[in-house]
CSV table of C-alpha atoms in Angstrom, one decimal:
chain,number,residue,atom,x,y,z
A,1,UNK,CA,235.4,468.4,57.3
A,2,UNK,CA,236.1,468.7,53.6
A,3,UNK,CA,233.3,466.9,51.7
A,4,UNK,CA,235.4,466.4,48.6
A,5,UNK,CA,239.0,466.0,49.7
A,6,UNK,CA,241.7,466.6,47.1
A,7,UNK,CA,244.2,464.6,48.9
A,8,UNK,CA,243.9,461.7,51.4
A,9,UNK,CA,246.5,459.9,53.6
A,10,UNK,CA,245.7,456.4,54.7
A,11,UNK,CA,247.8,455.3,57.7
A,12,UNK,CA,248.0,451.5,58.3
A,13,UNK,CA,251.6,450.8,59.2
A,14,UNK,CA,251.2,447.0,59.3
A,15,UNK,CA,251.0,444.1,59.6
A,16,UNK,CA,250.2,441.8,56.6
A,17,UNK,CA,246.6,440.8,57.4
A,18,UNK,CA,245.7,444.3,58.6
A,19,UNK,CA,246.9,445.9,55.5
A,20,UNK,CA,245.0,443.4,53.4
A,21,UNK,CA,241.8,444.1,55.3
A,22,UNK,CA,242.2,447.8,55.1
A,23,UNK,CA,243.0,447.7,51.4
A,24,UNK,CA,239.2,447.4,50.8
A,25,UNK,CA,239.0,451.1,51.4
A,26,UNK,CA,241.2,451.9,48.4
A,27,UNK,CA,238.5,451.2,45.7
A,28,UNK,CA,235.8,452.9,47.9
A,29,UNK,CA,237.9,456.1,48.2
A,30,UNK,CA,238.9,456.0,44.5
A,31,UNK,CA,235.3,455.6,43.4
A,32,UNK,CA,234.1,458.4,45.7
A,33,UNK,CA,237.0,460.8,44.8
A,34,UNK,CA,238.3,459.8,41.4
A,35,UNK,CA,240.5,462.9,41.1
A,36,UNK,CA,241.9,462.9,44.7
A,37,UNK,CA,245.5,462.1,45.4
A,38,UNK,CA,245.6,458.9,47.5
A,39,UNK,CA,248.7,458.2,49.6
A,40,UNK,CA,249.3,455.3,52.0
A,41,UNK,CA,251.9,455.4,54.8
A,42,UNK,CA,253.2,451.9,55.8
A,43,UNK,CA,256.1,450.3,57.5
A,44,UNK,CA,258.8,449.8,54.8
A,45,UNK,CA,258.6,446.0,55.5
A,46,UNK,CA,255.2,445.9,53.9
A,47,UNK,CA,255.7,448.3,50.9
A,48,UNK,CA,255.6,445.4,48.4
A,49,UNK,CA,252.0,444.9,49.3
A,50,UNK,CA,251.0,448.3,48.1
A,51,UNK,CA,253.4,449.8,45.6
A,52,UNK,CA,251.9,447.9,42.6
A,53,UNK,CA,248.3,449.1,43.3
A,54,UNK,CA,247.3,451.4,40.4
A,55,UNK,CA,244.6,453.1,42.5
A,56,UNK,CA,247.3,454.5,44.9
A,57,UNK,CA,249.2,457.6,43.8
A,58,UNK,CA,252.0,457.1,46.3
A,59,UNK,CA,253.2,454.7,49.0
A,60,UNK,CA,255.1,456.6,51.7
A,61,UNK,CA,257.3,454.3,53.8
A,62,UNK,CA,258.4,454.5,57.4
A,63,UNK,CA,261.8,452.6,57.6
A,64,UNK,CA,261.2,451.5,61.2
A,65,UNK,CA,263.8,448.8,61.4
A,66,UNK,CA,266.5,451.1,59.9
A,67,UNK,CA,265.6,453.9,62.2
A,68,UNK,CA,265.8,451.5,65.2
A,69,UNK,CA,269.4,450.6,64.1
A,70,UNK,CA,270.3,454.2,63.8
A,71,UNK,CA,269.0,454.9,67.3
A,72,UNK,CA,270.8,451.8,68.7
A,73,UNK,CA,274.1,452.8,67.1
A,74,UNK,CA,273.8,456.4,68.4
A,75,UNK,CA,273.4,458.0,64.9
A,76,UNK,CA,271.0,460.6,66.2
A,77,UNK,CA,271.8,463.3,63.7
A,78,UNK,CA,271.2,461.0,60.7
A,79,UNK,CA,268.0,459.7,62.4
A,80,UNK,CA,266.7,463.3,63.0
A,81,UNK,CA,267.4,464.3,59.4
A,82,UNK,CA,265.6,461.2,58.0
A,83,UNK,CA,262.6,461.8,60.3
A,84,UNK,CA,262.5,465.5,59.2
A,85,UNK,CA,262.6,464.5,55.5
A,86,UNK,CA,259.7,462.0,55.8
A,87,UNK,CA,257.6,464.5,57.8
A,88,UNK,CA,258.3,467.2,55.2
A,89,UNK,CA,257.4,464.9,52.3
A,90,UNK,CA,254.1,464.2,54.0
A,91,UNK,CA,253.3,467.8,54.9
A,92,UNK,CA,254.1,468.9,51.3
A,93,UNK,CA,251.1,466.8,50.2
A,94,UNK,CA,248.7,469.1,52.1
A,95,UNK,CA,246.3,466.4,52.9
A,96,UNK,CA,242.6,467.2,53.4
A,97,UNK,CA,241.9,463.9,55.1
A,98,UNK,CA,244.2,461.8,57.2
A,99,UNK,CA,242.7,458.4,58.1
A,100,UNK,CA,244.5,456.6,61.0
A,101,UNK,CA,243.2,453.0,60.5
A,102,UNK,CA,245.6,451.6,63.2
A,103,UNK,CA,244.4,453.7,66.1
A,104,UNK,CA,247.6,453.4,68.1
A,105,UNK,CA,249.9,456.2,69.5
A,106,UNK,CA,252.5,455.5,66.9
A,107,UNK,CA,250.1,455.8,64.0
A,108,UNK,CA,248.4,458.8,65.7
A,109,UNK,CA,251.7,460.6,65.9
A,110,UNK,CA,252.3,460.1,62.2
A,111,UNK,CA,248.8,461.4,61.6
A,112,UNK,CA,249.6,464.6,63.6
A,113,UNK,CA,253.0,465.0,61.9
A,114,UNK,CA,251.4,464.7,58.5
A,115,UNK,CA,249.5,467.9,59.2
A,116,UNK,CA,246.2,467.1,57.5
A,117,UNK,CA,243.2,469.4,57.8
A,118,UNK,CA,241.0,466.6,59.2
A,119,UNK,CA,242.3,463.6,61.1
A,120,UNK,CA,240.0,460.7,61.5
A,121,UNK,CA,240.9,457.8,63.8
A,122,UNK,CA,239.4,454.3,63.7
A,123,UNK,CA,239.3,452.8,67.2
A,124,UNK,CA,241.8,455.3,68.5
A,125,UNK,CA,243.4,454.5,71.8
A,126,UNK,CA,246.7,454.8,73.8
A,127,UNK,CA,246.1,458.6,73.8
A,128,UNK,CA,246.0,458.8,70.0
A,129,UNK,CA,242.4,459.8,70.2
A,130,UNK,CA,243.5,463.3,71.5
A,131,UNK,CA,245.4,463.8,68.2
A,132,UNK,CA,242.3,463.2,66.1
A,133,UNK,CA,239.5,465.6,65.0
A,134,UNK,CA,237.1,462.7,64.9
A,135,UNK,CA,237.2,459.1,66.3
A,136,UNK,CA,235.1,456.2,65.0
A,137,UNK,CA,234.6,453.1,67.1
A,138,UNK,CA,235.9,450.0,65.3
A,139,UNK,CA,233.6,447.6,67.1
A,140,UNK,CA,230.8,446.1,65.0
A,141,UNK,CA,228.3,443.3,65.4
A,142,UNK,CA,229.3,441.9,62.0
A,143,UNK,CA,231.3,438.8,61.4
A,144,UNK,CA,232.1,439.7,57.8
A,145,UNK,CA,235.8,440.1,56.8
A,146,UNK,CA,237.0,443.7,57.1
A,147,UNK,CA,233.7,444.9,58.8
A,148,UNK,CA,235.4,447.7,60.8
A,149,UNK,CA,236.6,449.3,57.6
A,150,UNK,CA,233.2,448.9,56.0
A,151,UNK,CA,231.8,450.7,59.1
A,152,UNK,CA,234.3,453.5,58.7
A,153,UNK,CA,233.4,454.0,55.0
A,154,UNK,CA,229.7,454.2,56.0
A,155,UNK,CA,230.4,456.6,58.8
A,156,UNK,CA,232.2,458.9,56.3
A,157,UNK,CA,229.1,458.7,54.0
A,158,UNK,CA,230.8,456.9,51.2
A,159,UNK,CA,229.2,454.5,48.7
A,160,UNK,CA,230.5,451.0,49.7
A,161,UNK,CA,229.5,449.1,46.6
A,162,UNK,CA,233.2,448.9,45.6
A,163,UNK,CA,234.3,447.7,49.0
A,164,UNK,CA,236.6,444.7,48.3
A,165,UNK,CA,240.1,443.9,49.5
A,166,UNK,CA,242.6,445.3,46.9
A,167,UNK,CA,246.0,443.6,46.9
A,168,UNK,CA,248.0,443.7,43.7
A,169,UNK,CA,251.2,441.6,43.6
A,170,UNK,CA,252.5,443.2,40.4
A,171,UNK,CA,253.8,442.0,37.1
A,172,UNK,CA,257.4,441.5,38.3
A,173,UNK,CA,256.2,439.3,41.2
A,174,UNK,CA,254.0,437.3,38.9
A,175,UNK,CA,256.9,436.6,36.6
A,176,UNK,CA,259.1,435.6,39.5
A,177,UNK,CA,256.4,433.3,40.8
A,178,UNK,CA,256.4,431.6,37.4
A,179,UNK,CA,260.2,431.1,37.6
A,180,UNK,CA,259.8,429.6,41.1
A,181,UNK,CA,257.1,427.2,39.9
A,182,UNK,CA,259.3,426.2,36.9
A,183,UNK,CA,262.2,425.4,39.3
A,184,UNK,CA,259.9,423.2,41.4
A,185,UNK,CA,258.6,421.4,38.3
A,186,UNK,CA,255.0,422.6,38.8
A,187,UNK,CA,253.1,423.2,35.6
A,188,UNK,CA,249.5,422.4,36.6
A,189,UNK,CA,247.2,423.1,39.6
A,190,UNK,CA,248.7,423.1,43.1
A,191,UNK,CA,247.7,423.9,46.6
A,192,UNK,CA,249.3,426.4,49.0
A,193,UNK,CA,249.4,426.1,52.8
A,194,UNK,CA,250.0,428.8,55.3
A,195,UNK,CA,250.7,427.1,58.7
A,196,UNK,CA,252.5,430.0,60.4
A,197,UNK,CA,251.3,432.8,62.6
A,198,UNK,CA,252.4,435.0,65.5
A,199,UNK,CA,250.9,433.4,68.6
A,200,UNK,CA,250.9,429.7,69.5
A,201,UNK,CA,247.2,429.6,70.3
A,202,UNK,CA,246.5,430.3,66.6
A,203,UNK,CA,248.6,427.4,65.3
A,204,UNK,CA,247.2,424.2,64.0
A,205,UNK,CA,249.0,421.0,65.0
A,206,UNK,CA,252.2,420.6,62.9
A,207,UNK,CA,251.6,416.8,62.4
A,208,UNK,CA,248.2,417.7,60.9
A,209,UNK,CA,249.9,420.0,58.3
A,210,UNK,CA,252.1,417.1,57.2
A,211,UNK,CA,249.1,414.7,57.0
A,212,UNK,CA,247.0,417.3,55.2
A,213,UNK,CA,249.7,417.9,52.5
A,214,UNK,CA,249.9,414.1,52.0
A,215,UNK,CA,246.1,413.8,51.7
A,216,UNK,CA,245.8,416.6,49.2
A,217,UNK,CA,248.6,415.2,47.0
A,218,UNK,CA,246.9,411.8,47.2
A,219,UNK,CA,243.3,412.9,46.6
A,220,UNK,CA,243.7,415.5,44.0
A,221,UNK,CA,247.1,414.7,42.5
A,222,UNK,CA,248.3,418.2,43.2
A,223,UNK,CA,251.7,419.3,44.5
A,224,UNK,CA,251.5,421.3,47.7
A,225,UNK,CA,253.6,424.5,48.3
A,226,UNK,CA,254.2,425.7,51.9
A,227,UNK,CA,254.7,429.5,52.3
A,228,UNK,CA,256.0,431.4,55.3
A,229,UNK,CA,258.4,434.0,56.5
A,230,UNK,CA,262.1,433.9,57.5
A,231,UNK,CA,261.2,433.2,61.1
A,232,UNK,CA,259.2,430.1,60.1
A,233,UNK,CA,262.0,428.0,58.6
A,234,UNK,CA,262.5,425.7,61.6
A,235,UNK,CA,258.9,424.7,61.9
A,236,UNK,CA,258.6,424.4,58.2
A,237,UNK,CA,261.5,422.0,58.1
A,238,UNK,CA,259.8,419.9,60.8
A,239,UNK,CA,256.5,419.8,58.8
A,240,UNK,CA,258.3,418.9,55.6
A,241,UNK,CA,260.3,416.1,57.3
A,242,UNK,CA,257.1,414.3,58.4
A,243,UNK,CA,255.6,414.3,54.9
A,244,UNK,CA,255.4,411.2,52.8
A,245,UNK,CA,254.6,413.4,49.7
A,246,UNK,CA,257.0,415.9,48.2
A,247,UNK,CA,255.8,419.0,50.0
A,248,UNK,CA,257.5,422.1,48.4
A,249,UNK,CA,258.9,424.1,51.3
A,250,UNK,CA,259.2,427.8,50.3
A,251,UNK,CA,259.1,429.2,53.9
A,252,UNK,CA,261.5,432.2,54.1
A,253,UNK,CA,262.3,432.0,50.4
A,254,UNK,CA,259.9,434.4,48.8
A,255,UNK,CA,258.9,438.0,49.7
A,256,UNK,CA,255.4,439.3,50.2
A,257,UNK,CA,254.7,440.2,46.6
A,258,UNK,CA,256.0,436.9,45.2
A,259,UNK,CA,254.1,434.9,47.9
A,260,UNK,CA,251.0,436.8,46.8
A,261,UNK,CA,251.7,435.9,43.2
A,262,UNK,CA,252.1,432.2,44.1
A,263,UNK,CA,248.9,432.3,46.0
A,264,UNK,CA,247.0,434.0,43.1
A,265,UNK,CA,248.1,431.2,40.8
A,266,UNK,CA,247.2,428.4,43.2
A,267,UNK,CA,244.1,426.2,43.0
A,268,UNK,CA,243.6,426.1,46.8
A,269,UNK,CA,244.8,427.9,49.9
A,270,UNK,CA,244.6,426.6,53.4
A,271,UNK,CA,245.8,428.5,56.5
A,272,UNK,CA,245.4,429.7,60.0
A,273,UNK,CA,244.6,433.2,61.1
A,274,UNK,CA,247.6,434.7,59.4
A,275,UNK,CA,248.3,437.4,56.8
A,276,UNK,CA,248.8,434.9,53.9
A,277,UNK,CA,245.4,433.4,54.5
A,278,UNK,CA,243.7,436.7,54.4
A,279,UNK,CA,245.8,437.6,51.3
A,280,UNK,CA,244.5,434.3,49.7
A,281,UNK,CA,240.9,435.4,50.1
A,282,UNK,CA,241.7,438.9,48.8
A,283,UNK,CA,243.3,437.4,45.7
A,284,UNK,CA,240.3,435.2,44.9
A,285,UNK,CA,242.0,431.9,45.6
A,286,UNK,CA,239.6,429.2,46.9
A,287,UNK,CA,240.5,429.4,50.6
A,288,UNK,CA,239.9,427.5,53.8
A,289,UNK,CA,240.7,429.4,57.0
A,290,UNK,CA,241.2,427.4,60.2
A,291,UNK,CA,240.3,429.6,63.2
A,292,UNK,CA,240.1,428.8,66.9
A,293,UNK,CA,241.5,431.2,69.6
A,294,UNK,CA,240.7,434.1,67.2
A,295,UNK,CA,237.9,434.6,64.8
A,296,UNK,CA,238.6,437.9,63.0
A,297,UNK,CA,235.7,437.0,60.7
A,298,UNK,CA,233.4,434.1,60.0
A,299,UNK,CA,231.9,435.3,56.7
A,300,UNK,CA,234.3,435.9,53.9
A,301,UNK,CA,231.9,437.5,51.5
A,302,UNK,CA,233.0,435.0,48.8
A,303,UNK,CA,231.4,431.7,47.8
A,304,UNK,CA,234.9,430.2,47.3
A,305,UNK,CA,236.3,431.0,50.7
A,306,UNK,CA,235.1,429.5,54.0
A,307,UNK,CA,236.0,429.5,57.6
A,308,UNK,CA,236.3,426.3,59.7
A,309,UNK,CA,235.6,427.4,63.3
A,310,UNK,CA,233.9,425.5,66.1
A,311,UNK,CA,233.3,427.7,69.0
A,312,UNK,CA,234.0,426.5,72.6
A,313,UNK,CA,232.9,428.3,75.8
A,314,UNK,CA,236.4,429.7,76.1
A,315,UNK,CA,236.8,430.8,72.5
A,316,UNK,CA,237.7,433.1,71.0
A,317,UNK,CA,240.2,433.9,73.8
A,318,UNK,CA,242.4,436.1,71.7
A,319,UNK,CA,245.6,436.8,73.6
A,320,UNK,CA,244.5,435.3,76.9
A,321,UNK,CA,244.2,431.5,76.6
A,322,UNK,CA,243.0,429.6,79.6
A,323,UNK,CA,243.8,426.0,78.5
A,324,UNK,CA,247.4,425.7,79.6
A,325,UNK,CA,248.7,425.2,76.1
A,326,UNK,CA,246.2,422.5,75.1
A,327,UNK,CA,244.4,424.7,72.6
A,328,UNK,CA,241.4,422.4,72.1
A,329,UNK,CA,239.8,425.0,69.8
A,330,UNK,CA,242.4,424.1,67.2
A,331,UNK,CA,242.9,420.4,68.2
A,332,UNK,CA,239.2,419.7,67.5
A,333,UNK,CA,239.7,420.8,63.8
A,334,UNK,CA,240.7,417.3,62.8
A,335,UNK,CA,242.1,416.1,59.5
A,336,UNK,CA,238.8,414.5,58.7
A,337,UNK,CA,236.9,417.7,59.3
A,338,UNK,CA,239.4,419.7,57.4
A,339,UNK,CA,239.4,417.4,54.3
A,340,UNK,CA,235.6,417.4,54.3
A,341,UNK,CA,235.7,421.2,54.3
A,342,UNK,CA,238.2,421.2,51.4
A,343,UNK,CA,235.9,418.9,49.4
A,344,UNK,CA,232.9,421.1,50.1
A,345,UNK,CA,234.9,424.2,49.2
A,346,UNK,CA,236.2,422.9,45.9
A,347,UNK,CA,232.7,421.9,44.9
A,348,UNK,CA,231.6,425.5,45.5
A,349,UNK,CA,234.6,427.2,43.9
């Protein structure tokens, strides 16, 4: 294994939160190898999270959705050429290290195709372990955010003093966020909420979001902005319709970089276990995370970011809830408890 690699490929294809967590390795690697060429391979859908980071030399993108359409439409020649071009561009980098942070077969195949001298997999499974030169178990006893990546850095013998999530929205996104806020009539402090996530057991009750937005507006005199993706618009409209206050619904209206810029400018962020919540912590926004069926971390490493989580005998159940859709782990996070946590957070921030 090359002790001082001249070129390093990081593979974490997605999704939002996982890329945010893994980004903590960027400053560690840059500190350890200031002259190395540092490249990240990601799904094209997430490139805006990485392309503005000055510590990366290149962001290579896998246009997964486009390739899926080519395959569906039978354009196999075009698909093969595109695949060959991406593989060639990676091999031309002559990587000394390839770090597969995803540990799945799809990421492992890309690690193998990249042709690096040493391939290191984090928690490699699905057969991808056989494509690695070295595998590192991602399991830890720590409840600190991003602990598996901190473990990886330690296993590689790297100084971890620079370990910190490293998401940079970029100047263009910051300017666009300013334009969005101007259009909403927001000139002072505001709160941002992130109600949406991938699995129902991670959701908080929609009526609670409406009540929370009303209470924040009433208590602090702040407008509240709701962020989410294109698939969240129906739920967002329902939450907005039950508000007495003027909740600003931006779900599906801003991309990842602009969402990040809006979060960075906000005075408070509140969300469930979702990428935007983790992004909020990474950007230094005072953040309250509401966890129940999942608890990816309980310690944020920041004084101005806290987790509200009350363990039940059945939690965290991850992908296998046993409560027939009742989700008591989230239901017990009442408005009163959440507002008390917000008050405590803002006193600490």
